[in-house]
Short mmCIF file of C-alpha atoms and ligand atoms in Angstrom, two decimals:
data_model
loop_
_atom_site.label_atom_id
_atom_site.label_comp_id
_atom_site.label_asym_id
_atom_site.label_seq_id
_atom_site.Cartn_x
_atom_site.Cartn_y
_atom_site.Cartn_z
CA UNK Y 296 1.38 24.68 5.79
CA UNK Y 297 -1.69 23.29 4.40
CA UNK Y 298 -1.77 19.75 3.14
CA UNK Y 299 -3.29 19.66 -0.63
CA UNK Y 300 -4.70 16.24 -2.76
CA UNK Y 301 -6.03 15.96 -6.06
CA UNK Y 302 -9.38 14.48 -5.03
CA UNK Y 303 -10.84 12.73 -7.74
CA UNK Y 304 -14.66 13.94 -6.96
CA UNK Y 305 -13.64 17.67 -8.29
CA UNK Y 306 -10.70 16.25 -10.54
CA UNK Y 307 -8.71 18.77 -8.86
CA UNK Y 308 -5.59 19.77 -6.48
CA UNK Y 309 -7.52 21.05 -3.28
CA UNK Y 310 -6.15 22.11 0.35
CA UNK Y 311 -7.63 19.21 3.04
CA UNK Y 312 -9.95 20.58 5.08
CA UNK Y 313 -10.81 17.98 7.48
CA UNK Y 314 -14.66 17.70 9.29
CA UNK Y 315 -13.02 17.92 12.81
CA UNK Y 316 -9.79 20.29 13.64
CA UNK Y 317 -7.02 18.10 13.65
CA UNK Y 318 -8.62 14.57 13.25
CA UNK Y 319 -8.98 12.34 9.57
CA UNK Y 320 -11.23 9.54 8.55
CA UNK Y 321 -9.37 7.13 6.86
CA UNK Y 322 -10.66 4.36 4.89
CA UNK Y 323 -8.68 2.20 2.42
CA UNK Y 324 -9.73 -1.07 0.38
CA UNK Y 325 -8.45 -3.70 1.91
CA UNK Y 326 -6.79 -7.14 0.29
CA UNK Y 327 -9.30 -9.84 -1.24
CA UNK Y 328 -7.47 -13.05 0.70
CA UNK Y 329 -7.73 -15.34 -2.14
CA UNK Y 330 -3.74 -15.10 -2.45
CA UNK Y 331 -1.13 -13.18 -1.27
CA UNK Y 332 -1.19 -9.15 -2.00
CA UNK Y 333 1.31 -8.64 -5.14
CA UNK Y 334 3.48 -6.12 -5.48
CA UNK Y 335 0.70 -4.38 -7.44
CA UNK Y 336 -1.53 -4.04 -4.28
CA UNK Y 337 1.73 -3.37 -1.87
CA UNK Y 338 2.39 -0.29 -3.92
CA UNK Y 339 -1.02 0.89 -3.24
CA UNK Y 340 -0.53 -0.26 0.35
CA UNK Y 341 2.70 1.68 0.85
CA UNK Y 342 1.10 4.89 -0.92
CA UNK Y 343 -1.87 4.96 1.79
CA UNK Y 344 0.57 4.79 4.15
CA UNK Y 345 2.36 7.61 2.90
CA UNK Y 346 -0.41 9.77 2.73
CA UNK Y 347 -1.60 8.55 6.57
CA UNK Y 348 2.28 9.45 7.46
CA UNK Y 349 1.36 13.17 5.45
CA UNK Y 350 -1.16 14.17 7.77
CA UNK Y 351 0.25 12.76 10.86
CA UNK Y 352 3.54 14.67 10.37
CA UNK Y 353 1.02 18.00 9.50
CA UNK Y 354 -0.22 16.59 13.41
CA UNK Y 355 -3.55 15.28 12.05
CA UNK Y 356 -5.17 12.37 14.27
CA UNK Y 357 -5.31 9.38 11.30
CA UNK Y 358 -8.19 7.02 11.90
CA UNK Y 359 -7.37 4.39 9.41
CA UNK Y 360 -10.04 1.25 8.70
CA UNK Y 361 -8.73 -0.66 6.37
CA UNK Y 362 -11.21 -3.68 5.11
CA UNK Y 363 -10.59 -7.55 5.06
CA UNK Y 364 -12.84 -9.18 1.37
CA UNK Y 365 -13.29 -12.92 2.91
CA UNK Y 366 -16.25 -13.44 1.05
CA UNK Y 367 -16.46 -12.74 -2.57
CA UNK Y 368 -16.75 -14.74 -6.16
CA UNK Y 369 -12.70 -15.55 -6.36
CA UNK Y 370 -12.99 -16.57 -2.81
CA UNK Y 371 -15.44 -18.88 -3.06
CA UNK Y 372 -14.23 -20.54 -6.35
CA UNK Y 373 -10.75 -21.20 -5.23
CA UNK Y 374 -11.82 -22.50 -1.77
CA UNK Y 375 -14.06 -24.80 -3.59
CA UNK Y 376 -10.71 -25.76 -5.40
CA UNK Y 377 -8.69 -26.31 -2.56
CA UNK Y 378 -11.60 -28.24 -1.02
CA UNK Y 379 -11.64 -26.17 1.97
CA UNK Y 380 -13.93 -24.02 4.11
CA UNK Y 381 -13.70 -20.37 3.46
CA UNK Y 382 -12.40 -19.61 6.59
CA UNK Y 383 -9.61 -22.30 6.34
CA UNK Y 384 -8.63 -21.05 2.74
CA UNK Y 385 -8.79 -17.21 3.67
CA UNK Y 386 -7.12 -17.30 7.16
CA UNK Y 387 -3.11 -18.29 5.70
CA UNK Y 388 -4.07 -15.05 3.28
CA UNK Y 389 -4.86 -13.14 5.55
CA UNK Y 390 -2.11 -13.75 7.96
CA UNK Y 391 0.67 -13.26 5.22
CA UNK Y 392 -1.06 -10.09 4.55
CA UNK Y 393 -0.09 -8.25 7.90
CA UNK Y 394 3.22 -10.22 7.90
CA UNK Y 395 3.51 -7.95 4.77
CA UNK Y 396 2.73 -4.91 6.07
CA UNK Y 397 4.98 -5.08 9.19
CA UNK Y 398 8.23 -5.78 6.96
CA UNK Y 399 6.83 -2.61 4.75
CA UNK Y 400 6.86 -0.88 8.01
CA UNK Y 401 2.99 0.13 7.06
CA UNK Y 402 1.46 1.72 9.95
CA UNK Y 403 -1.29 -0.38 11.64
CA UNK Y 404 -4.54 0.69 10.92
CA UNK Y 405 -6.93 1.63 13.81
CA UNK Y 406 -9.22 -1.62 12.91
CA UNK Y 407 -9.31 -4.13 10.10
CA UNK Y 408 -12.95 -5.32 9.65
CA UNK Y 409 -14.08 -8.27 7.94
CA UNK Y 410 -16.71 -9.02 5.74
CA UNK Y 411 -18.11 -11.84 7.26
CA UNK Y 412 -18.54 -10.20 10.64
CA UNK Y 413 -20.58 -7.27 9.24
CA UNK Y 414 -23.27 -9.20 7.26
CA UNK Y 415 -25.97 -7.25 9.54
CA UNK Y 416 -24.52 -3.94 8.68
CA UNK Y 417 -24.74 -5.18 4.91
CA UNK Y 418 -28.28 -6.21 5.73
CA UNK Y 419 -29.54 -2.68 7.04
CA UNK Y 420 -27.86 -0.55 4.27
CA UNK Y 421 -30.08 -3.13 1.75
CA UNK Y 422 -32.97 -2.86 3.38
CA UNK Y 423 -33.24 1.05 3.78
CA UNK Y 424 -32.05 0.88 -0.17
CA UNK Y 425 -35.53 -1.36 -1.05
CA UNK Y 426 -37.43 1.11 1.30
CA UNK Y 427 -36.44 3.80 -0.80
CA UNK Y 428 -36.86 1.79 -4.27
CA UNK Y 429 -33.45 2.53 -5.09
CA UNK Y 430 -33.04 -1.38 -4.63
CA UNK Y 431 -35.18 -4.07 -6.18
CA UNK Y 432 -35.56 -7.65 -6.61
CA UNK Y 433 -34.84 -9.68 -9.34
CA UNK Y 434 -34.13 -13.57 -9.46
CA UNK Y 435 -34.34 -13.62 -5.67
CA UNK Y 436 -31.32 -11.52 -5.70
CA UNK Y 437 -31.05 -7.68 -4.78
CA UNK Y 438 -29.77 -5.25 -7.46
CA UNK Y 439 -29.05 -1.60 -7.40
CA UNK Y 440 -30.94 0.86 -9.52
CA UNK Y 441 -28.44 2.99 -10.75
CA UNK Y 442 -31.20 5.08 -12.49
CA UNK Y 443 -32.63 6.55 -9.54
CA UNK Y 444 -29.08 7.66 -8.39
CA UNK Y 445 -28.93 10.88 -10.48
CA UNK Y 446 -25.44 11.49 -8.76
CA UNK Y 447 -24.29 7.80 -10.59
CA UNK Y 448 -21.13 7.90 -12.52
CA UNK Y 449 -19.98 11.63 -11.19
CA UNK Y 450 -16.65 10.48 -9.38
CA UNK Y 451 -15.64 7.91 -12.76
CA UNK Y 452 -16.88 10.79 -14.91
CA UNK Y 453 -19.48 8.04 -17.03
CA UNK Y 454 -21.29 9.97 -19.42
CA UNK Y 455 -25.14 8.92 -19.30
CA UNK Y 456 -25.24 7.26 -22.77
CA UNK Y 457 -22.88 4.47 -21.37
CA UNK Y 458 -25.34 3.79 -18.29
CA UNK Y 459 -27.40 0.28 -19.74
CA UNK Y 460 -30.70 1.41 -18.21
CA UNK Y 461 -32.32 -1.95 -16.68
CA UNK Y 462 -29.42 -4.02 -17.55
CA UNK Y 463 -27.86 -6.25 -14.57
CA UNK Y 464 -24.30 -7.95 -13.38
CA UNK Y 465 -23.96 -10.25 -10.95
CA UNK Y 466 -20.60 -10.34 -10.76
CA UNK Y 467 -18.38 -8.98 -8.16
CA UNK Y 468 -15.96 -7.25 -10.84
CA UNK Y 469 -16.78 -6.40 -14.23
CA UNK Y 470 -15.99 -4.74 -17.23
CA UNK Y 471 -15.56 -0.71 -17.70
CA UNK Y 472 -17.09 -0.23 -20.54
CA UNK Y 473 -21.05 -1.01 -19.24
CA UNK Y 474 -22.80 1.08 -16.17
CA UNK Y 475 -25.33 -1.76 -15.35
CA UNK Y 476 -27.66 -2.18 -12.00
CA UNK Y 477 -25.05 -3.64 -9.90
CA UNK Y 478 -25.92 -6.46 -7.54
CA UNK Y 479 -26.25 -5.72 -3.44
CA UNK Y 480 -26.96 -9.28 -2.70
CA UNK Y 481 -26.70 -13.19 -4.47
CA UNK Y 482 -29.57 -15.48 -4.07
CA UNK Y 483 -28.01 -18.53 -1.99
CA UNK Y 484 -26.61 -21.04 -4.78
CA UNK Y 485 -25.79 -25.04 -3.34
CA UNK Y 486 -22.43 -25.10 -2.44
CA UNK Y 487 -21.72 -21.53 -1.64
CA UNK Y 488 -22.34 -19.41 1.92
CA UNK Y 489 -25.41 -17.88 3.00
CA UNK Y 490 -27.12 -15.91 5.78
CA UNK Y 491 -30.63 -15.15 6.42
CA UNK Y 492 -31.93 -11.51 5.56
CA UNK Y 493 -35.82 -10.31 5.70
CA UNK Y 494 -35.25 -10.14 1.53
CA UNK Y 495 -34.24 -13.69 1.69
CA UNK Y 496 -31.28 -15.72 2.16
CA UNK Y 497 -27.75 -15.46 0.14
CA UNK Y 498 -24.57 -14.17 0.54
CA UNK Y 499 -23.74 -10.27 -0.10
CA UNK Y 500 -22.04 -8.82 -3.19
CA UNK Y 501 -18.70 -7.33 -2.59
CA UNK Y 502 -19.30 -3.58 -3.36
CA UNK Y 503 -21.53 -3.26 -0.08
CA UNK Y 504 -19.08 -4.27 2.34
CA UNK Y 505 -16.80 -1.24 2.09
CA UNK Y 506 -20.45 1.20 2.23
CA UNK Y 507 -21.13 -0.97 5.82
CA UNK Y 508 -17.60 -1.41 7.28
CA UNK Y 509 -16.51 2.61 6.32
CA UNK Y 510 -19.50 4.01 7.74
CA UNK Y 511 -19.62 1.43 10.41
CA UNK Y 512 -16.58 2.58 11.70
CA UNK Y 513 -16.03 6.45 10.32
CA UNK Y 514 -19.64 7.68 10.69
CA UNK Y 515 -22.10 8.33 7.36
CA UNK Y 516 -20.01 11.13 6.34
CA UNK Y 517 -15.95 11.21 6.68
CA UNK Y 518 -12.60 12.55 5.59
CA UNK Y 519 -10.84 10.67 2.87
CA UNK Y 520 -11.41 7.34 1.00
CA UNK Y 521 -8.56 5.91 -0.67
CA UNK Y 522 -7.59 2.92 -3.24
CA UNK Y 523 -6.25 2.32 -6.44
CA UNK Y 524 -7.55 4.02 -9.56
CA UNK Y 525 -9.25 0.54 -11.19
CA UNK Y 526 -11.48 1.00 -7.95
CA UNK Y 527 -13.01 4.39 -9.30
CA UNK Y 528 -15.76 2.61 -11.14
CA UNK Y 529 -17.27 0.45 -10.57
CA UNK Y 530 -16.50 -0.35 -6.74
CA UNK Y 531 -16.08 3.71 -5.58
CA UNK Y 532 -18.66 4.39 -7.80
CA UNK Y 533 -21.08 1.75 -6.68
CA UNK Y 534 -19.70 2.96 -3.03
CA UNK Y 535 -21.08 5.87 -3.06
CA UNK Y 536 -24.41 5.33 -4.82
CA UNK Y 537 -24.87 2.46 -1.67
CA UNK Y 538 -23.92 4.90 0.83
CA UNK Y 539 -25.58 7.89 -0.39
CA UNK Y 540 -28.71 6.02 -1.35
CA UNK Y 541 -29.07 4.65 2.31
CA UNK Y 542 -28.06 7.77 4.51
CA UNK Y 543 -29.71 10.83 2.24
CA UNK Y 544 -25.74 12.39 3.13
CA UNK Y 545 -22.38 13.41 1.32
CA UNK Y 546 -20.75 9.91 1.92
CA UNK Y 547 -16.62 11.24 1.22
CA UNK Y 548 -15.38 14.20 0.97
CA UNK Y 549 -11.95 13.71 -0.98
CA UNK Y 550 -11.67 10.19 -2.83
CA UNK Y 551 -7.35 9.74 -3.41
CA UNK Y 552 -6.66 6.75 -6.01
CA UNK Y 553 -2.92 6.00 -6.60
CA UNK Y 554 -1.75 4.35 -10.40
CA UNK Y 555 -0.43 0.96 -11.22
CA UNK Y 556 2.35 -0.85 -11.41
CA UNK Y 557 3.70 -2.25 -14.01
CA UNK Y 558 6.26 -5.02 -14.82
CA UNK Y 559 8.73 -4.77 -17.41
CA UNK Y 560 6.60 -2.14 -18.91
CA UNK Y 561 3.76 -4.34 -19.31
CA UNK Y 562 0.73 -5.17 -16.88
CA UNK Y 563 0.94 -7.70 -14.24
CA UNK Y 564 -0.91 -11.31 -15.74
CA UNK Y 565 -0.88 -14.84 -14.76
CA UNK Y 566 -0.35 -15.79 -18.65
CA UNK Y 567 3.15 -13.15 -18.67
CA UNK Y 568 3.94 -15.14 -15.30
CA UNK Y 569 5.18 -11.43 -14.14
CA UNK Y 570 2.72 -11.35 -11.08
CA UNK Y 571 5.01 -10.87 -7.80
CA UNK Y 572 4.53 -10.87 -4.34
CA UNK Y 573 7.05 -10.00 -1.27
CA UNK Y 574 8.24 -13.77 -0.96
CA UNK Y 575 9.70 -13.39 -4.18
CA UNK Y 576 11.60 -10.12 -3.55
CA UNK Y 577 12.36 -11.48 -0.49
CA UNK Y 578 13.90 -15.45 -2.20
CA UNK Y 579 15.71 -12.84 -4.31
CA UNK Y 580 17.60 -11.62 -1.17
CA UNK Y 581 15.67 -8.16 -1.46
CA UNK Y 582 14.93 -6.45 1.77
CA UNK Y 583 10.95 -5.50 1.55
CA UNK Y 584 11.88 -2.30 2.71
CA UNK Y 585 13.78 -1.65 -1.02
CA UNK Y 586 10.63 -2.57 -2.86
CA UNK Y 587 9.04 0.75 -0.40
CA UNK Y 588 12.17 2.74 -1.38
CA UNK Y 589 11.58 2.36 -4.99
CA UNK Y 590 7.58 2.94 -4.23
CA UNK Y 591 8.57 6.50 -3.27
CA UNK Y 592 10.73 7.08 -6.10
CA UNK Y 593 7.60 7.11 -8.10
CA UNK Y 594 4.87 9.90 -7.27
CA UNK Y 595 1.71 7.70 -6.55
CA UNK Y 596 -0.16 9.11 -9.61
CA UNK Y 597 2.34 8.10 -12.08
CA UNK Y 598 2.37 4.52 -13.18
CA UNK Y 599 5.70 2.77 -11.26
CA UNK Y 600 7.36 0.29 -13.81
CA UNK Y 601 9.23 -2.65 -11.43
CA UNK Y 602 12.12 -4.48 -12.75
CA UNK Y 603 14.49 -6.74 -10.95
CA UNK Y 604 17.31 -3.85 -12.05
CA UNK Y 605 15.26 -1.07 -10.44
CA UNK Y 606 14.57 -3.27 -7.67
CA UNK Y 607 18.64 -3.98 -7.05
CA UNK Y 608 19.29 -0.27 -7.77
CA UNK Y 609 16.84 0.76 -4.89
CA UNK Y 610 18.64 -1.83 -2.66
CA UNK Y 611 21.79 -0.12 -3.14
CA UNK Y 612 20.65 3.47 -2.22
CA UNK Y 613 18.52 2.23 0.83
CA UNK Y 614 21.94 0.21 1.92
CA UNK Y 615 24.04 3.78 1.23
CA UNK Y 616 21.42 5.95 3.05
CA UNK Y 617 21.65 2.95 6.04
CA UNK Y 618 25.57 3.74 5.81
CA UNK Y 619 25.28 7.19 5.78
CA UNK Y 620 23.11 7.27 9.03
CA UNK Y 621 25.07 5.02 10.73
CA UNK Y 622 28.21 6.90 10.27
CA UNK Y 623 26.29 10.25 10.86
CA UNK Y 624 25.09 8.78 13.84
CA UNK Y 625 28.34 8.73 15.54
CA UNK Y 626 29.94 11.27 13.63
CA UNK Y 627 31.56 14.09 15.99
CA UNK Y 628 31.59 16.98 13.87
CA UNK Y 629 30.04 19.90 15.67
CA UNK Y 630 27.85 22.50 14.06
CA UNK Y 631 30.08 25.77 15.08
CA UNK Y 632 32.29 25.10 12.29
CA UNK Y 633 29.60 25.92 9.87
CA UNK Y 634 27.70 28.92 9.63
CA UNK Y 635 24.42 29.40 9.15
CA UNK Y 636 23.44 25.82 9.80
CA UNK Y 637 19.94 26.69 11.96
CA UNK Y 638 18.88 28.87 9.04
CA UNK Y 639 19.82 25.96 6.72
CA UNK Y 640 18.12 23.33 8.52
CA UNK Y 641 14.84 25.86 8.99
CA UNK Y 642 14.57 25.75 4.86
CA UNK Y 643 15.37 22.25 4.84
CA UNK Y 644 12.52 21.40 6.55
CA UNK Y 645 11.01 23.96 5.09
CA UNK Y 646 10.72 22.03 1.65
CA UNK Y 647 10.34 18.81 2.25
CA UNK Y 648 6.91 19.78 3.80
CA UNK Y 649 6.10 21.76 0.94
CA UNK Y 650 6.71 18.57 -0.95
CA UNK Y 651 5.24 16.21 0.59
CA UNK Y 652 2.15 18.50 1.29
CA UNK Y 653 1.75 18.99 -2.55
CA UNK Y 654 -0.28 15.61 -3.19
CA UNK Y 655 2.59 13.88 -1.65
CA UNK Y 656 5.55 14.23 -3.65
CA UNK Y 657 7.65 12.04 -1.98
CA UNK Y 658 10.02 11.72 -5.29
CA UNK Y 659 10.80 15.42 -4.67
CA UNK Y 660 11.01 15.11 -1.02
CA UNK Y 661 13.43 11.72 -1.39
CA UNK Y 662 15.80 13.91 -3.89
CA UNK Y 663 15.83 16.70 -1.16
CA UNK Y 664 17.30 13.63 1.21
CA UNK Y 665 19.81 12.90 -1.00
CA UNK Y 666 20.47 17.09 -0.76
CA UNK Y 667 20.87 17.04 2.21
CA UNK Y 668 23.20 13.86 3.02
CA UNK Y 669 25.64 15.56 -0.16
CA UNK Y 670 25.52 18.99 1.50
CA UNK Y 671 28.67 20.46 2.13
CA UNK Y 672 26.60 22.97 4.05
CA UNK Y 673 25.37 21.26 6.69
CA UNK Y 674 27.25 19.17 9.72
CA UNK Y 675 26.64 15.55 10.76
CA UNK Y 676 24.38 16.21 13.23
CA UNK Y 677 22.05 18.54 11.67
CA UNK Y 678 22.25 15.90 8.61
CA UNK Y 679 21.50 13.16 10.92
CA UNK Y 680 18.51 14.98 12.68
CA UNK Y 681 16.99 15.97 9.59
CA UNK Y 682 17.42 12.53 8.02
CA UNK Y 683 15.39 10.99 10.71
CA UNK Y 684 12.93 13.73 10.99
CA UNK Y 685 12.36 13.02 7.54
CA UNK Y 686 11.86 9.57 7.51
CA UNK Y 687 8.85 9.85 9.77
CA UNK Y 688 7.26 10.10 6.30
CA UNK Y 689 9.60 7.77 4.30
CA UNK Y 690 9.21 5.42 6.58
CA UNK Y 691 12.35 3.23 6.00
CA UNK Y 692 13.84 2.84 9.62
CA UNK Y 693 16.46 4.33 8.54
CA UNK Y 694 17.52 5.46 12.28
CA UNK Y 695 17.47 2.09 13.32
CA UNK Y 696 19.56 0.82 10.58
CA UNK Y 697 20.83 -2.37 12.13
CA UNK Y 698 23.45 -3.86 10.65
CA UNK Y 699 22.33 -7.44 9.77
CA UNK Y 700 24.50 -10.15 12.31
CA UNK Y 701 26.70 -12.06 10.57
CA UNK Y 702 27.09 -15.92 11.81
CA UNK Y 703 30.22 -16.55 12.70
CA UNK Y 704 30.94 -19.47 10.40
CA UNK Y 705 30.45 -16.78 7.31
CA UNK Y 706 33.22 -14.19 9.52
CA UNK Y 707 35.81 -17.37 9.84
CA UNK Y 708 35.12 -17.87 6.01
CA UNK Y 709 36.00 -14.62 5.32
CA UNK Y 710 39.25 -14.28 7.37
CA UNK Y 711 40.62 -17.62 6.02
CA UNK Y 712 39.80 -16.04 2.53
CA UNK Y 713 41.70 -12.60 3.74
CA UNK Y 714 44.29 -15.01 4.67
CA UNK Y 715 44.83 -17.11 1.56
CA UNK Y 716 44.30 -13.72 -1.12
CA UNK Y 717 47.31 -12.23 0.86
CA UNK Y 718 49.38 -15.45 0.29
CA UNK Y 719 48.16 -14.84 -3.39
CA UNK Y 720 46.83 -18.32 -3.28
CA UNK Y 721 44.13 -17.38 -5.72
CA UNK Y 722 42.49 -20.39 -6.32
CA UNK Y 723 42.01 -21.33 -2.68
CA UNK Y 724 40.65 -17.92 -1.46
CA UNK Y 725 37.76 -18.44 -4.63
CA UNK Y 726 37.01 -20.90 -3.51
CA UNK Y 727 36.24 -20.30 -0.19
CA UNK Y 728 34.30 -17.35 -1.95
CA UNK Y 729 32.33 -19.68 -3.60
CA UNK Y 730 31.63 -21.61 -0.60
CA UNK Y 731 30.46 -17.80 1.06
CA UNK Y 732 27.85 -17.35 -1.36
CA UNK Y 733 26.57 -20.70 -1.39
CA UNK Y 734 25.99 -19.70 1.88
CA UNK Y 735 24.02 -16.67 0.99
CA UNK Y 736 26.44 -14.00 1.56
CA UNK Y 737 28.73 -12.12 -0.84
CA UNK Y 738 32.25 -10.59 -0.26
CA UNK Y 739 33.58 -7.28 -1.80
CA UNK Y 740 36.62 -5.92 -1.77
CA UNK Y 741 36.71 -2.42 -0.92
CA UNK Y 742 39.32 -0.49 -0.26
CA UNK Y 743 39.18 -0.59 3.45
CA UNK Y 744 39.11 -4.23 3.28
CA UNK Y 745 36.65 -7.21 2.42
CA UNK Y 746 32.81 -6.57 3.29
CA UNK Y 747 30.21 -9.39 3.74
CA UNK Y 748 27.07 -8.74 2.33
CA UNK Y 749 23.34 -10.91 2.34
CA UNK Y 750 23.30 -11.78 -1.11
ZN1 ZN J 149 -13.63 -1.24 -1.05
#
C-alpha cells in the first residue's frame, strides 16, 4: 500500500515516491541548545519519528540526519550571560536533548551533525553563491539575493509584492511579514566566534547550516525534509534558495511540517510562564512516554492543545493499554474458539496501514487499537500480536511494559495499612497512607485489593 504526505511544495496529499527503491533521505531540524527542547519542539520530535516509523514499517531504509544549532544569535547571547564558552554552555543542552529522546523512545538518527564542525561546508555553499552573484557583500557580511532566486517564496506561498527588494536582516529569526535578503554570513563582532573564510572572517548565519549538513550527508538532491510549520519561511524557504542557488538542482522533493502546540489554548511564552519541558512532566510524576501517547492522539497537522488534565488522562490509557498487554501476554485463550480470527486479523492490519499511510493518521490508527483490545471478536493472542505489531509505529513499548519495582519499604507500608483498614482502625491506616505518598506512591483500593501506584 502506498505511503501518501501532504508535501507542502505542491500543497497537496501525494503518494511517496522515493529517488531509490526502498531507501529515504531524511532530514529534520534539529534543537538550538540554548535550553532544553520544550514540549513544543518534543511534539515535533515525536511526529518525525512517527513518520520515520511510517516508512520503515512500509520496509523503507530511513536515513535520518537530524542537525545540532551550537552556534547562532540566542546562543551566543546567553553564553555571554552565563559567562561561559559556547561549547561549555551548549554541551549540558545538548546532552539533555538525547536524554530526551531515549525516554520518548525516538529512534536514533543515522548522524547528528553540528554546526560548528561543518563551517567549511558553510564556506563552499557561500562561495559558489558569490560566484554566481546570487550572494553579495555588504558591511563585510554576506547576504542572500533573494531577487535573483525567481523560485523564492514558492514553498511559503509569498506573493512578490511582500518580497522588500534590496532590503537586509541580519538576524537569525525574523518576522513573517517581510521577504528581505537574508544573511549567509556575520562580519566577526568583539566578543563573539569567528573563522576565517576567503570572503573574510565571521561566524555563519543559521539558515546555511541545514543547506551544508543535509546535503553533506543526503546528497544535493534527497527524499523528505521535515520540521515544524514556523520553519516554512523563512528558514525552509531560505533552505532551499541556499541549496538550489549553489547546486543548479531540485534540493527536496516532499517538505512535511507538523503544527504547534499549544498550552491551555494559548501559545507557549516566557511572560504566560506556560513553556514546559520533559523535567517538568517528569517532577509531575508523568512518564515521558504519556506526553508521546497524547502526541498521537493529535494528527500532526492539527494544532495539539496540552493541559496537565490531558496529560493525566493520557497517563491513564497508556497505564490500561500496559495492563491490557500484560494480561494478554499470558492470557491462555486459544484462537479455535473463535471463528474467523485470521480473516479478522488480515483486515485489522489491513487498516491501520491504510491509516497510518494516509499522512500518518495515527489518531485513527490509535482508535483502531483501542478496537481491537475491546473486540469481542478476536482472542488474546491475536489481540496481543496485533497490539505489538502495531506499536512498531506507536512506539510506546508497550510489549515491554515493565511493571515499575516497588521498594520494599513502600510494600511493608502497604500491608501494615491492609492490616490496620481491616481492624477498621481508620485513622491509623491514613495515616500510613499519608506517609505512602509522601513517599511518592499512591494506594487504591480496587476491588481485588489495594494497588500501589508512582504518584
Ligand atoms: Zn534547519
Amino acid at each position: 500500500m502506498a505511503v501518501k504526505f501532504y508535501n507542502t511544495l505542491t500543497r497537496k496529499k501525494q503518494v511517496f515516491k522515493p529517488l531509490k527503491p526502498k531507501s529515504v533521505g531524511l532530514y529534520t531540524c534539529g534543537p538550538t541548545v540554548y535550553n532544553y527542547a520544550h514540549i513544543g519542539n518534543l511534539r515535533t520530535y515525536i511526529f518525525e519519528d512517527i513518520l520515520r516509523r511510517v516508512l520503515e514499517y512500509s520496509d523503507y531504509k530511513v536515513r535520518h540526519v537530524m542537525n545540532i544549532t551550537d552556534i547562532e544569535d540566542k546562543i551566543i547571547r546567553d553564553a555571554k550571560k552565563a559567562k561561559k564558552l559556547i561549547y561549555e554552555f551548549t554541551e549540558p543542552y545538548e546532552k539533555a536533548f538525547y536524554g530526551d529522546l531515549k525516554k520518548l523512545n525516538i529512534k536514533e538518527a543515522y548522524r547528528y551533525p553540528k554546526a560548528t564542525a561543518h563551517i567549511p561546508e558553510m564556506i563552499k555553499i557561500i562561495s559558489a553563491l558569490l560566484k554566481k552573484e546570487l550572494a553579495y557583500k555588504a558591511d563585510g557580511s554576506i547576504y542572500f539575493d533573494i531577487s535573483k532566486f525567481k523560485k523564492y517564496g514558492r514553498l511559503s506561498g509569498l506573493k512578490k509584492r511582500e518580497l522588500k527588494a534590496g532590503a537586509r536582516v541580519d538576524n537569525d529569526e525574523y518576522a513573517k511579514e517581510n521577504a528581505e535578503d537574508f544573511v549567509l554570513w556575520k562580519v566577526k563582532k568583539a566578543g563573539e566566534p569567528w573563522w576565517r573564510a576567503p570572503f573574510g572572517e565571521g561566524r555563519p548565519g543559521w539558515h546555511i547550516e541545514c543547506s551544508a549538513m543535509s546535503m553533506k550527508y543526503l546528497g544535493p538532491t534527497f527524499d523528505i525534509h521535515a520540521g515544524a510549520v514556523d520553519l516554512i519561511f523563512p528558514h525552509h524557504e531560505n533552505e532551499i534558495a541556499q541549496s538550489e542557488g549553489a547546486t543548479g538542482k531540485k534540493f527536496v522533493n516532499y517538505f512535511i511540517e507538523g503544527e504547534h502546540l499549544l498550552v491551555d489554548g494559548e501559545k507557549m511564552s516566557k511572560s504566560l510562564g506556560n513553556v514546559f519541558n520533559l523535567r517538568d512532566i517528569e517532577t509531575r510524576g508523568f512518564d515521558p512516554l504519556a506526553f508521546r501517547y497524547l502526541a498521537l492522539t493529535a494528527h500532526y497537522r492539527s494544532k495539539l492543545n496540552f493541559t496537565w488534565k490531558s496529560l493525566e488522562a493520557a497517563q491513564n490509557a497508556l497505564d490500561n493499554l500496559r495492563e491490557v498487554v500484560k494480561n494478554l501476554k499470558t492470557a491462555t485463550q486459544h484462537s479455535n474458539i473463535l471463528k474467523n480470527v485470521g480473516m479478522l486479523k488480515k483486515r485489522s492490519m489491513g487498516k491501520f496501514t491504510k491509516y497510518i499511510n494516509d499522512d500518518l493518521n495515527a489518531p485513527r490508527a490509535l482508535a483502531l487499537l483501542w478496537e481491537v483490545v475491546k473486540s469481542q471478536k478476536l482472542d488474546n493472542k491475536t489481540k496481543y500480536n496485533l497490539i505489538v505489531d502495531f506499536d512498531k509505529v506507536f512506539g510506546l513499548n508497550l510489549a515491554e511494559s515493565k511493571t515499575e519495582k516497588i521498594p520494599s519499604q513502600i510494600l511493608e507500608l502497604a500491608k501494615d495499612r491492609e492490616k490496620y483498614r481491616k481492624e477498621k482502625n481508620f485513622k491509623k491506616s491514613d495515616e500510613i497512607r499519608k506517609k505512602i505518598e509522601s513517599l511518592g506512591w499512591l494506594v487504591e483500593d480496587a476491588l481485588s485489593g489495594p494497588k500501589l501506584k508512582r504518584k
